[in-house]
Coordinates of C-alpha atoms in Angstrom, one line a residue:
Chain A
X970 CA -30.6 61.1 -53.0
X971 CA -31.8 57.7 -52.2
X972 CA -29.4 55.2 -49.4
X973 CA -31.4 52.2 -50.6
X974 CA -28.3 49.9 -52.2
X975 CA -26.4 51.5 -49.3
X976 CA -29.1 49.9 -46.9
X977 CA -29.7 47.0 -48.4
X978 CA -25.3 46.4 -48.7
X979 CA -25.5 46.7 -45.2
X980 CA -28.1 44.1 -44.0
X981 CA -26.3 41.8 -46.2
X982 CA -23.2 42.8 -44.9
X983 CA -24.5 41.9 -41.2
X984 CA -26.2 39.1 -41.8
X985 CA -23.1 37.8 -43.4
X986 CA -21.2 39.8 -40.7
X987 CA -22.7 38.6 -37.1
X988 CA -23.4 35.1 -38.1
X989 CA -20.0 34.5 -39.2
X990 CA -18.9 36.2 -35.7
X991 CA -21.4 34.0 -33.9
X992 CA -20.0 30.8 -35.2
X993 CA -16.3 31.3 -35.0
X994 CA -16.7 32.3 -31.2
X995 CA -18.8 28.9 -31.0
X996 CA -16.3 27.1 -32.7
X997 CA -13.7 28.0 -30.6
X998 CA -15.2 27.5 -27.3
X999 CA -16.5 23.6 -29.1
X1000 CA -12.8 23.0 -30.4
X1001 CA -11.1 24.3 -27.2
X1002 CA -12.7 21.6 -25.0
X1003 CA -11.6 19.1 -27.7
X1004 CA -8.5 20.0 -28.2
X1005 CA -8.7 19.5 -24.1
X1006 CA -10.4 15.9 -24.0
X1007 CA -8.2 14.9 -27.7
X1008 CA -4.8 15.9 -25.4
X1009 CA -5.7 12.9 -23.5
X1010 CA -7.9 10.4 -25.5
X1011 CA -7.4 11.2 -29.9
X1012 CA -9.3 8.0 -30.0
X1013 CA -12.9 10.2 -29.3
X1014 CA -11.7 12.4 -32.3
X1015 CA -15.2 11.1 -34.6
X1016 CA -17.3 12.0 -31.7
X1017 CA -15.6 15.4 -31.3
X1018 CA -16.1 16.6 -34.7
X1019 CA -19.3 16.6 -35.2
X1020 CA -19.7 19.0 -31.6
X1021 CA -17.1 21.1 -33.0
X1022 CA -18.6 21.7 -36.4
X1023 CA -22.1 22.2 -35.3
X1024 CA -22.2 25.9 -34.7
X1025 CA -20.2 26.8 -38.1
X1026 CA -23.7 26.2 -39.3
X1027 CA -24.7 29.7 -38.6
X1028 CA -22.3 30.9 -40.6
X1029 CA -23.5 29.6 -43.6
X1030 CA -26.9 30.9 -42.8
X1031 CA -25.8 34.5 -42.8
X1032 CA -24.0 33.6 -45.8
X1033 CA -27.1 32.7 -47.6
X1034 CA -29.6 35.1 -46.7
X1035 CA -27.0 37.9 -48.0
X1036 CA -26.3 35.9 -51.0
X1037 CA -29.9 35.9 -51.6
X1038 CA -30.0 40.1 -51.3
X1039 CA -26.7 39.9 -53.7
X1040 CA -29.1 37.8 -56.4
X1041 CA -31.9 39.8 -55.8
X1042 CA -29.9 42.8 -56.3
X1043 CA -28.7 41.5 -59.8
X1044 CA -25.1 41.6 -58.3
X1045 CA -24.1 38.7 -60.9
X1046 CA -25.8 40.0 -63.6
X1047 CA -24.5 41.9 -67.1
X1048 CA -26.9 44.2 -66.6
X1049 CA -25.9 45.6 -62.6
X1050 CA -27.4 46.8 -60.0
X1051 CA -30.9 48.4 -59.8
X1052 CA -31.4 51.6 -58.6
X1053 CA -33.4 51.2 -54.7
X1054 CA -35.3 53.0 -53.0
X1055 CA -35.0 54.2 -49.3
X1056 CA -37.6 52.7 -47.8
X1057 CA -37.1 49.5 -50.0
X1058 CA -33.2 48.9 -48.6
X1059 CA -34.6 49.6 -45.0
X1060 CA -37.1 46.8 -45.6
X1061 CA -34.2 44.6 -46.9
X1062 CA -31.8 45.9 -44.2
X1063 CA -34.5 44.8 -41.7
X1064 CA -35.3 41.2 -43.3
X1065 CA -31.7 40.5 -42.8
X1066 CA -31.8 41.1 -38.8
X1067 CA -33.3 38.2 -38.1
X1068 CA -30.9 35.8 -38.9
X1069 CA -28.1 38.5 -38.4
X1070 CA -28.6 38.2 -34.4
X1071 CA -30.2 34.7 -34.2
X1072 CA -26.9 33.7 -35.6
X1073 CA -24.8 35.4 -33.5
X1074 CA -26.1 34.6 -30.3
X1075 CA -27.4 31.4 -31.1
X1076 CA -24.0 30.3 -32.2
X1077 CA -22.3 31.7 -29.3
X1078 CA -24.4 29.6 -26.8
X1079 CA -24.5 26.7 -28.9
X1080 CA -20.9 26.6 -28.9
X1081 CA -21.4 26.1 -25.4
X1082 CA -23.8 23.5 -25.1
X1083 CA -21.2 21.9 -27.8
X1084 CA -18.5 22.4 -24.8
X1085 CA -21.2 20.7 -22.3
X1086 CA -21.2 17.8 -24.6
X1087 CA -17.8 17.3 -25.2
X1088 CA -17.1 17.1 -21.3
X1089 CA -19.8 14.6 -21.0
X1090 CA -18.8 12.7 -24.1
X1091 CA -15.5 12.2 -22.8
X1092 CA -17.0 10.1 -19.2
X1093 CA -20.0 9.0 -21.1
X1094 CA -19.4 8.2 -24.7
X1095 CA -22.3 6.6 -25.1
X1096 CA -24.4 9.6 -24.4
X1097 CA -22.6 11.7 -27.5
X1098 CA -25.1 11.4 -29.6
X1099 CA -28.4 10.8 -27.0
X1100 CA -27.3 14.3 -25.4
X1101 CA -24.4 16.5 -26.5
X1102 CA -26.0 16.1 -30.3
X1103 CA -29.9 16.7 -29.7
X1104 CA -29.2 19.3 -26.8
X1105 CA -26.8 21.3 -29.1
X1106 CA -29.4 21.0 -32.0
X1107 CA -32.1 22.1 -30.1
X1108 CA -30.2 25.4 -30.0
X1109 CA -29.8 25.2 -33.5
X1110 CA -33.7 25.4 -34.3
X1111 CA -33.4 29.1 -33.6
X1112 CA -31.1 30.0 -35.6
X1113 CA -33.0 28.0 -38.5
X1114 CA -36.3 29.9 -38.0
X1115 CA -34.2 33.3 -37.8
X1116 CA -32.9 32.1 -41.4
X1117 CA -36.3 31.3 -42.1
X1118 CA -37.8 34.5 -41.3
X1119 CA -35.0 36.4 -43.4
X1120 CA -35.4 34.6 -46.4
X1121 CA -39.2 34.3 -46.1
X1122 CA -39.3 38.1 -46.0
X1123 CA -36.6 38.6 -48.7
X1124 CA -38.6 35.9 -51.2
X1125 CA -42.0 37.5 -50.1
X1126 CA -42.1 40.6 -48.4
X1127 CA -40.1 42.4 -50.7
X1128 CA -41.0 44.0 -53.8
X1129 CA -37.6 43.7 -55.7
X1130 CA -36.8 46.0 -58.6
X1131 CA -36.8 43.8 -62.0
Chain B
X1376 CA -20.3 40.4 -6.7
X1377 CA -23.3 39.6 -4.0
X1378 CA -22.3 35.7 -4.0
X1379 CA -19.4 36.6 -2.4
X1380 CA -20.8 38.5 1.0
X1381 CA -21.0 36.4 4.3
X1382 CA -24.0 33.4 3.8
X1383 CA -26.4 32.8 5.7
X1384 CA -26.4 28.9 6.8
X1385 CA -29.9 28.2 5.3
X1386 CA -29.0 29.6 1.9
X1387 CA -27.8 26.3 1.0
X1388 CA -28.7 22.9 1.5
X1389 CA -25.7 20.7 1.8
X1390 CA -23.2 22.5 -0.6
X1391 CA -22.7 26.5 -1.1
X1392 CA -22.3 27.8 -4.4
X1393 CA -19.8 27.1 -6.8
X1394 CA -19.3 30.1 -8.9
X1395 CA -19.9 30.4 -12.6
X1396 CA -18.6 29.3 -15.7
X1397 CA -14.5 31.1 -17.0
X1398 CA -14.7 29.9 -20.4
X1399 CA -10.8 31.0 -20.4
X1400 CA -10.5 27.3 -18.7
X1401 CA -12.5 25.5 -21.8
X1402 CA -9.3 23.3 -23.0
X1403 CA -8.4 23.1 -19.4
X1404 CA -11.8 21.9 -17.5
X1405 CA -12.0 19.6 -20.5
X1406 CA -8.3 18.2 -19.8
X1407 CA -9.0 17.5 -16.6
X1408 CA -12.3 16.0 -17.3
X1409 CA -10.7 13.4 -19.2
X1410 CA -8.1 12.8 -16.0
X1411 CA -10.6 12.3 -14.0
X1412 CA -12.1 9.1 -15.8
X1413 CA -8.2 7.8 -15.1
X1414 CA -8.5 8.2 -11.1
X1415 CA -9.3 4.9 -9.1
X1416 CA -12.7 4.0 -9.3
X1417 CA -14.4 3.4 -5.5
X1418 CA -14.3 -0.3 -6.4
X1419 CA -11.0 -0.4 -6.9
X1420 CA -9.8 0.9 -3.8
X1421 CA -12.2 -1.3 -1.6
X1422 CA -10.7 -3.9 -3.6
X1423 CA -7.4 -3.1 -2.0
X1424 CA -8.6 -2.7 1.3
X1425 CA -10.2 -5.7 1.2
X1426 CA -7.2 -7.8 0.1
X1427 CA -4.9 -10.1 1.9
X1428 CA -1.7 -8.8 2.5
X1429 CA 0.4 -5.7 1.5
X1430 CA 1.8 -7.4 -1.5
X1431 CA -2.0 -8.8 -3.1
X1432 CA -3.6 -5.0 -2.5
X1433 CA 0.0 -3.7 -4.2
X1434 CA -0.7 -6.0 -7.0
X1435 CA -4.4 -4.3 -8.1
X1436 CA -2.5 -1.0 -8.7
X1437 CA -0.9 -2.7 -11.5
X1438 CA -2.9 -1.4 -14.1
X1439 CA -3.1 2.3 -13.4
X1440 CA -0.2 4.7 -12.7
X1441 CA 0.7 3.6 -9.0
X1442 CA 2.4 0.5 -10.6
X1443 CA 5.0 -0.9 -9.1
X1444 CA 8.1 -1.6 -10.6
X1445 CA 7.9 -5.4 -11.7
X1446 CA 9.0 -7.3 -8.5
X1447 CA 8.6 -4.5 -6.4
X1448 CA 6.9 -5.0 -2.7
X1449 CA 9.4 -2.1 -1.0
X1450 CA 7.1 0.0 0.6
X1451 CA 9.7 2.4 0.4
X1452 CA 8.9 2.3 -3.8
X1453 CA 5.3 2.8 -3.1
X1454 CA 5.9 6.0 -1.5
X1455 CA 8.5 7.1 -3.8
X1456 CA 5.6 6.7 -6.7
X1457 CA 2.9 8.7 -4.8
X1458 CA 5.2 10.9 -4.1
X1459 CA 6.2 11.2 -8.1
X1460 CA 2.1 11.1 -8.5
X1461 CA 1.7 14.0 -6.3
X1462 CA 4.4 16.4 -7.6
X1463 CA 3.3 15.7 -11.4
X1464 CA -0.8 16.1 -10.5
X1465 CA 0.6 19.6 -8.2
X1466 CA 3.0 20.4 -11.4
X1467 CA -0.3 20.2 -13.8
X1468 CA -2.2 22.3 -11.3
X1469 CA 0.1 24.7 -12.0
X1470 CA 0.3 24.4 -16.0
X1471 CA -3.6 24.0 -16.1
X1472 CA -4.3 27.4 -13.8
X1473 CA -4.5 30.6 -15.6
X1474 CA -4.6 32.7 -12.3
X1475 CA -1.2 32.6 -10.6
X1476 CA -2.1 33.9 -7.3
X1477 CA -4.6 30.5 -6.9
X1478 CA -1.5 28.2 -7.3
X1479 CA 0.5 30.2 -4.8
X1480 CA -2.3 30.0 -2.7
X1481 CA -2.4 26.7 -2.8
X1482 CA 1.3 26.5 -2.3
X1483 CA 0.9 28.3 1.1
X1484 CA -0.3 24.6 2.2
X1485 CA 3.3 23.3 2.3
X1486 CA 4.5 26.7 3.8
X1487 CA 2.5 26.1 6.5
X1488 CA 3.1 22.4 7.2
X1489 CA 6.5 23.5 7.0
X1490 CA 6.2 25.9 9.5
X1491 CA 4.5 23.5 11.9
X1492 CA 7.7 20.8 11.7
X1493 CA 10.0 24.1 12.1
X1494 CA 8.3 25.7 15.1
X1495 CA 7.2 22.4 17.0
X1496 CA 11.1 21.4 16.5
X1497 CA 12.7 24.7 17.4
X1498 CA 10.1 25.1 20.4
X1499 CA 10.3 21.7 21.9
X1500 CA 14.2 22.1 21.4
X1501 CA 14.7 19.0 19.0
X1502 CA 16.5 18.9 16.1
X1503 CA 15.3 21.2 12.8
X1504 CA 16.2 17.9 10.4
X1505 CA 16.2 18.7 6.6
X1506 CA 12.5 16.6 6.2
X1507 CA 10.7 20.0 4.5
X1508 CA 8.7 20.1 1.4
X1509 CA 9.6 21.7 -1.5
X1510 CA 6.5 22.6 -3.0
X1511 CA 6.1 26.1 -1.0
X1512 CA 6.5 29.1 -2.0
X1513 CA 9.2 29.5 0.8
X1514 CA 12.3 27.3 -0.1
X1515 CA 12.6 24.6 2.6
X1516 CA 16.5 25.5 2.8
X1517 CA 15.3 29.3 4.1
X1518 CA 13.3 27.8 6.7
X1519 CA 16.0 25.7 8.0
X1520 CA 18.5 28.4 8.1
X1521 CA 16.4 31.2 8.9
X1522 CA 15.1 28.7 12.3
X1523 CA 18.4 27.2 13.2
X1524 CA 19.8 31.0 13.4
X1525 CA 16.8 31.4 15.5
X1526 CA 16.3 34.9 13.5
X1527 CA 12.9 34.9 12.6
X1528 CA 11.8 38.1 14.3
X1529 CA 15.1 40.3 14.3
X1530 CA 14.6 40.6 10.4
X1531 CA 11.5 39.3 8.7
X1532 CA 12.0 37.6 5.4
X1533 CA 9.4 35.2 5.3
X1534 CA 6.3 36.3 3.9
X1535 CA 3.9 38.1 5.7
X1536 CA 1.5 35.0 6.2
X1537 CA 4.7 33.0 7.5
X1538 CA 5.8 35.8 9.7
X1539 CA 2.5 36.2 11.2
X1540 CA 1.9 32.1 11.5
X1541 CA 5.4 32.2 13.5
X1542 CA 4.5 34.9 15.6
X1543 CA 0.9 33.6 16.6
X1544 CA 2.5 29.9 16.6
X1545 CA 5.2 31.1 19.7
X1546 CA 3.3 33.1 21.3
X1547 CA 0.6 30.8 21.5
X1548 CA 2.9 28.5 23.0
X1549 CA 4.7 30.6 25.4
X1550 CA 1.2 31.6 26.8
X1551 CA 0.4 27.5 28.2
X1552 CA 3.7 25.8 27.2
X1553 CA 1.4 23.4 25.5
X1554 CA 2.5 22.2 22.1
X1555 CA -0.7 21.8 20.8
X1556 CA -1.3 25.3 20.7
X1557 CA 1.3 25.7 18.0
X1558 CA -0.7 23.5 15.8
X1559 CA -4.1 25.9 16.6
X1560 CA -2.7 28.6 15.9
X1561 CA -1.1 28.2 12.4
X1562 CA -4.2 26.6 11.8
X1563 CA -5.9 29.7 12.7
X1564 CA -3.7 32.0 10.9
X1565 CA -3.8 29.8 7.7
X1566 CA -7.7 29.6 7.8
X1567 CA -7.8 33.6 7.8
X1568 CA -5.5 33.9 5.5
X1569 CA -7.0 31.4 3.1
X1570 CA -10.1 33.3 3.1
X1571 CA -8.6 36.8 2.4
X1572 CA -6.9 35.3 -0.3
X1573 CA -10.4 34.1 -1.9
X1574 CA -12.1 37.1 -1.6
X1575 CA -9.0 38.8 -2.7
X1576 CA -9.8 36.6 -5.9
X1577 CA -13.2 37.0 -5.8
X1578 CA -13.8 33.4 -5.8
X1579 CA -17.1 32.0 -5.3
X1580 CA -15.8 28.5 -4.7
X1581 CA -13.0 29.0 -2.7
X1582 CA -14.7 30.7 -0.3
X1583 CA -17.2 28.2 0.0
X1584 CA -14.5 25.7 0.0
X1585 CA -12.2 27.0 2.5
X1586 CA -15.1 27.6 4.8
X1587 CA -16.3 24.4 4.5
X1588 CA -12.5 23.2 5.8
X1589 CA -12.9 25.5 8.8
X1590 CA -16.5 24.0 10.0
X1591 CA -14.8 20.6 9.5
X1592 CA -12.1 21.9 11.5
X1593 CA -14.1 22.6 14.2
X1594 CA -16.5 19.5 13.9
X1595 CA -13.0 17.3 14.7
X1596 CA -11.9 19.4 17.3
X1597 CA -14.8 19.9 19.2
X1598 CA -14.7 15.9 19.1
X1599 CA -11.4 15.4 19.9
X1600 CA -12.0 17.9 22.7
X1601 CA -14.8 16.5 24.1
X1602 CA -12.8 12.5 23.6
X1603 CA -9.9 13.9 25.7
X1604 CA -12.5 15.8 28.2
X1605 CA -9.9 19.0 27.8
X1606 CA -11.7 22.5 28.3
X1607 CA -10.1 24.7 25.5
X1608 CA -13.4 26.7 24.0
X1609 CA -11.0 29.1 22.3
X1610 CA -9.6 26.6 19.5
X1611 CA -12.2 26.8 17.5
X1612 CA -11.7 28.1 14.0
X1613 CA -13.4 31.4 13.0
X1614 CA -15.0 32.3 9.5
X1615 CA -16.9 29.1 8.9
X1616 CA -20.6 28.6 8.2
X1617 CA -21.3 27.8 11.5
X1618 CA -21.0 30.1 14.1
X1619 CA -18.5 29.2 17.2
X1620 CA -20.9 29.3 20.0
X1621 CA -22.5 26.1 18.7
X1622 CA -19.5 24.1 18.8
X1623 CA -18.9 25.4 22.5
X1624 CA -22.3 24.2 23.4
X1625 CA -21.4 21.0 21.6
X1626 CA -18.7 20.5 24.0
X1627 CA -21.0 20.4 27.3
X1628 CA -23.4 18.2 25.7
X1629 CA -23.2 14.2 26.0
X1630 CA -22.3 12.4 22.2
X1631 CA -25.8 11.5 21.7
X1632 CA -27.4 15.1 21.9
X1633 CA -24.9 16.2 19.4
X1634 CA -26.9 14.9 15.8
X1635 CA -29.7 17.0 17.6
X1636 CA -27.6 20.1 18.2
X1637 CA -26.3 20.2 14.4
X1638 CA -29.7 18.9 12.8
X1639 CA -30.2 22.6 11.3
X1640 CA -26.6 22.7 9.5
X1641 CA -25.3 20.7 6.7
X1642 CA -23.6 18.5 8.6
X1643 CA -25.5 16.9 11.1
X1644 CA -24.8 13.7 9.6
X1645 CA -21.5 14.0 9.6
X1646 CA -21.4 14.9 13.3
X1647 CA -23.9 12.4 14.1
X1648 CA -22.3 9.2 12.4
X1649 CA -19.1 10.5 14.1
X1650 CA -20.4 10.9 17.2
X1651 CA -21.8 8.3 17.5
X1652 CA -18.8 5.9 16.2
X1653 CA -16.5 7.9 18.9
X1654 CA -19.0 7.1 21.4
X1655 CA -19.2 3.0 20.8
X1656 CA -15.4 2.3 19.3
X1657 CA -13.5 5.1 21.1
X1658 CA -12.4 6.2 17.2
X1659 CA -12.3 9.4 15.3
X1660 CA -12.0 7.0 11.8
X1661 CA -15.8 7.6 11.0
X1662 CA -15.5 11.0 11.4
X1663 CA -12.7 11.6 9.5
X1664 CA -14.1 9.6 6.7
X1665 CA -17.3 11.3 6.7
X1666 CA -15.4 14.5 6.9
X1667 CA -13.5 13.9 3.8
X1668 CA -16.5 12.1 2.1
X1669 CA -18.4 16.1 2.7
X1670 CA -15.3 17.6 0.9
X1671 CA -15.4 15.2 -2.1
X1672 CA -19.0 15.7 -2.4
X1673 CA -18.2 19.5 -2.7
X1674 CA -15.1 19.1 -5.0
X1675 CA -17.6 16.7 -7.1
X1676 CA -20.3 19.4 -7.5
X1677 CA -18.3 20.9 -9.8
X1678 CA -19.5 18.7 -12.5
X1679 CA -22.0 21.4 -13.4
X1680 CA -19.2 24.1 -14.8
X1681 CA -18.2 23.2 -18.3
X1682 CA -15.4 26.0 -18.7
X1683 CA -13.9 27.2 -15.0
X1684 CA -11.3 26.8 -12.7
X1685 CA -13.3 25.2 -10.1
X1686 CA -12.9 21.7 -11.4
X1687 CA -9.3 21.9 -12.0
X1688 CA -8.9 22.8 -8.2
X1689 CA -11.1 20.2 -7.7
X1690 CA -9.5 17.7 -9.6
X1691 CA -6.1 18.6 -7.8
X1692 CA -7.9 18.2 -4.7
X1693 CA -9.3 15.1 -5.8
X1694 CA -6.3 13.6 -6.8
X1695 CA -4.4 14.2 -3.2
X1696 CA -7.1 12.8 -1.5
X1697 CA -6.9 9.5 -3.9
X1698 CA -3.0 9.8 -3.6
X1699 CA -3.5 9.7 0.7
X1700 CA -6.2 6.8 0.3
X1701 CA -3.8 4.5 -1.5
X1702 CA -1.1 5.5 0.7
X1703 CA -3.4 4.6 3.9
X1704 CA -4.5 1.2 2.8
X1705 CA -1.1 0.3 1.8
X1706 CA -0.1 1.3 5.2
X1707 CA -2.1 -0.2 7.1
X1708 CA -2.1 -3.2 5.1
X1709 CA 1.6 -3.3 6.0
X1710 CA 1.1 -2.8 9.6
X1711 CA -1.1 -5.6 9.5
X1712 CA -4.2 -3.7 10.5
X1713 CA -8.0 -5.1 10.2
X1714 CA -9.8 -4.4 7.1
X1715 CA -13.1 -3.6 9.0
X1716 CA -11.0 -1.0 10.2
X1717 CA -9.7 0.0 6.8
X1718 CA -13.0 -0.1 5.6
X1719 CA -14.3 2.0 8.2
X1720 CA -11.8 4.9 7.2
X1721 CA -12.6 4.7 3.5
X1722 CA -15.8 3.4 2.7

């Protein structure tokens, strides 16, 4: 018997999975120190937002690279799914790790630098962007080239059933 | 936790460690980040000490949340608001702290200034008055009628920090008959007990801070000893940074070997400026100053945590300390005093 759909469900269940953990955890550190700085200045709400929102991205990228397994997999198509191999659904559980744990931590700690930036926004306005922006972006990068990795291996390291 | 084991002097270079980030405290440290940018701005307050009269340095508080009343010069209004100030800034300590025990720590503060007024009074056979603060965690009404009883040891009921401060304070006293010993003493007991409670708590910061309270402690009293040529070597506070016997050599030296003697600690300036403004103006004002300049600079290094409680305990601390400077300029603006002077204090 072959655990290849079985495998392949599961990376895109994770990748899905611990993104989507990553980025509410980040959120909510991001949106408690707003909430803290809007309690006494709702004027700096603009500048807040984007802080807040910024580690939701990685999210989204778990949410794509299992949507690509789910369109690879012929999920919305008449026809259903393909039978998989073993090995095949390890590779596909594997291409979805990358972006599965680059989410979550990357989220987690950007979430934090979000938090930083906030704090600093609210003496330093001016710096919002300069700083708390860039600085949380930078951690963003990672979680990009963990997305990029997943779907470059999904698109091209993977020999999907047709 | 290795951070929190006794520390070597030269593990630091002017401050001790802080402590890490609580992100329980995100919403919080970011609430009082935002107070802070609403606190007096160093300008401001030389700008008051720098005014005329009482009434021109009561005006430039118009805009932030000392104002006066329209019309009002009473200084009798001005301490009402600071008072106001201080009980909502002590009453948002307590909403803003997740860890009980640190607000009742810092409650003990009251309990033992309290203590001080009860046992000078009831020693010195004066009367107990009704002048307490409420913001202990001992009512002020059971220290009145628990002293004017004069039943503090037949049955305890304070807690065990008060009954132990009481005990040390009279006994202390009864030993020279000298009233200042009552003062040493609670301070002693309240400087042990502040650091059981932080290692009780495991904190990182308040350990360093309260440490940092008992070497400046010791820095003033081994000047004030030394002004006042009295030979007392057992004052001295214990469980600082710096250890005891080099305060007791400070006392034998002259004021200008002292900056030598305390080059190796973090606050050589501080003794040295002190010393040396002691020495030329017969004043403990620079001292003090630089003293409390060494705290803020400690309470300010808390700018690195972005989630803890170290900057909410800071910002309390903060706060006080803004709420005593604006209470000392108006003061002595009042009385009349010389803004050199004033300036010498604050700036």
């Amino acid at each position: 018997m072959d655990y290849g759909l079985t495998l392949a469900l599961i990376g895109a269940g994770l990748a899905a999975l611990l993104a989507g953990i990553g980025s509410a955890i980040g959120i909510s550190t991001a949106g408690k120190s707003a909430t803290g700085v809007l309690s006494e200045k709702p004027e700096r709400y603009g500048q807040m937002f984007i802080m807040v929102v910024l580690p939701g991205t990685q999210g989204f990228y778990g949410f794509l690279a299992a949507f690509l397994v789910m369109l690879n997999l012929n999920f919305f198509a008449e026809e259903g799914v393909p039978e998989l191999s073993t090995t095949l659904g390890l590779q596909v559980l594997i291409a979805c790790l990358p972006i599965a744990f680059a989410g979550l931590v990357s989220a987690i700690f950007q979430g934090r630098v979000c938090s930083g930036g906030i704090l600093m926004a609210a003496k330093r306005p001016e710096m919002a962007f300069k700083a708390g922006v860039v600085y949380a972006v930078m951690v963003e990068v990672y979680a990009v080239l963990g997305l990029l990795v997943t779907m470059f291996m999904l698109m091209f390291g993977i020999d999907w059933p047709t | 936790m290795p951070e929190l084991a006794e520390q070597a002097i030269l593990d630091f270079y002017t401050y001790p460690p802080i402590g890490g980030d609580d992100w329980r405290y995100t919403f919080q440290t970011a609430q009082v980040r935002t107070l802070e940018i609403q606190m007096l701005s160093r300008a401001a307050l030389l700008d008051m000490a720098n005014a005329e009269n009482f009434e021109q340095a009561a005006d430039l508080l118009s805009g932030s949340e000392y104002a006066l009343p329209r019309g009002g010069k009473d200084f009798a209004e001005v301490e009402e608001i600071l008072q106001q100030r201080r009980a909502a800034v002590r009453e948002l300590f307590s909403d803003l702290m997740l860890d009980e025990p640190t607000v009742e720590l810092f409650r003990t503060r009251d309990d033992f200034a309290n203590l001080r007024l009860a046992v000078r009074r009831t020693m010195t056979e004066k009367p107990l008055g009704t002048d307490y603060s409420s913001g202990g965690n001992v009512p002020p009404e059971l220290i009145e009628q628990i002293f004017s009883e004069e039943d503090v040891f037949s049955k305890p009921v304070f807690p065990d920090y008060v009954q132990e401060a009481v005990e040390q304070a009279v006994l202390a006293y009864y030993q020279q008959k000298d009233i200042r010993r009552i003062d040493y003493a609670i301070d002693s007991v309240q400087a042990q007990y502040n650091l059981r409670q932080a290692r009780r708590l495991r904190s990182v910061f308040l350990l360093g801070f309260f440490r940092i309270q008992i070497d400046l402690t010791n820095i003033r009293t081994m000047l004030r000893l030394k002004f006042t040529e009295s030979e007392q070597p057992n004052v001295f506070l214990e469980g600082g940074f710096i250890e005891l016997e080099r305060f007791r050599h400070g006392l034998e030296l002259g004021y200008e070997a002292l900056g030598p003697l305390f080059f190796v600690t973090p606050y050589h300036r501080i003794v040295d400026t002190g010393a040396n403004y002691l020495a030329s103006n017969k004043s403990f004002l620079r001292v003090e100053q630089q003293c409390d300049e060494h705290l803020t600079g400690f309470l300010k290094s808390t700018v690195l945590i972005t989630a803890g409680p170290q900057p909410i305990i800071a910002f309390l601390l903060m706060k006080e300390n803004e709420i005593r400077t604006v209470r000392l300029i108006l003061t002595a603006k009042k009385n009349h005093l010389d803004t050199k002077l004033i300036l010498d204090r604050i700036s």
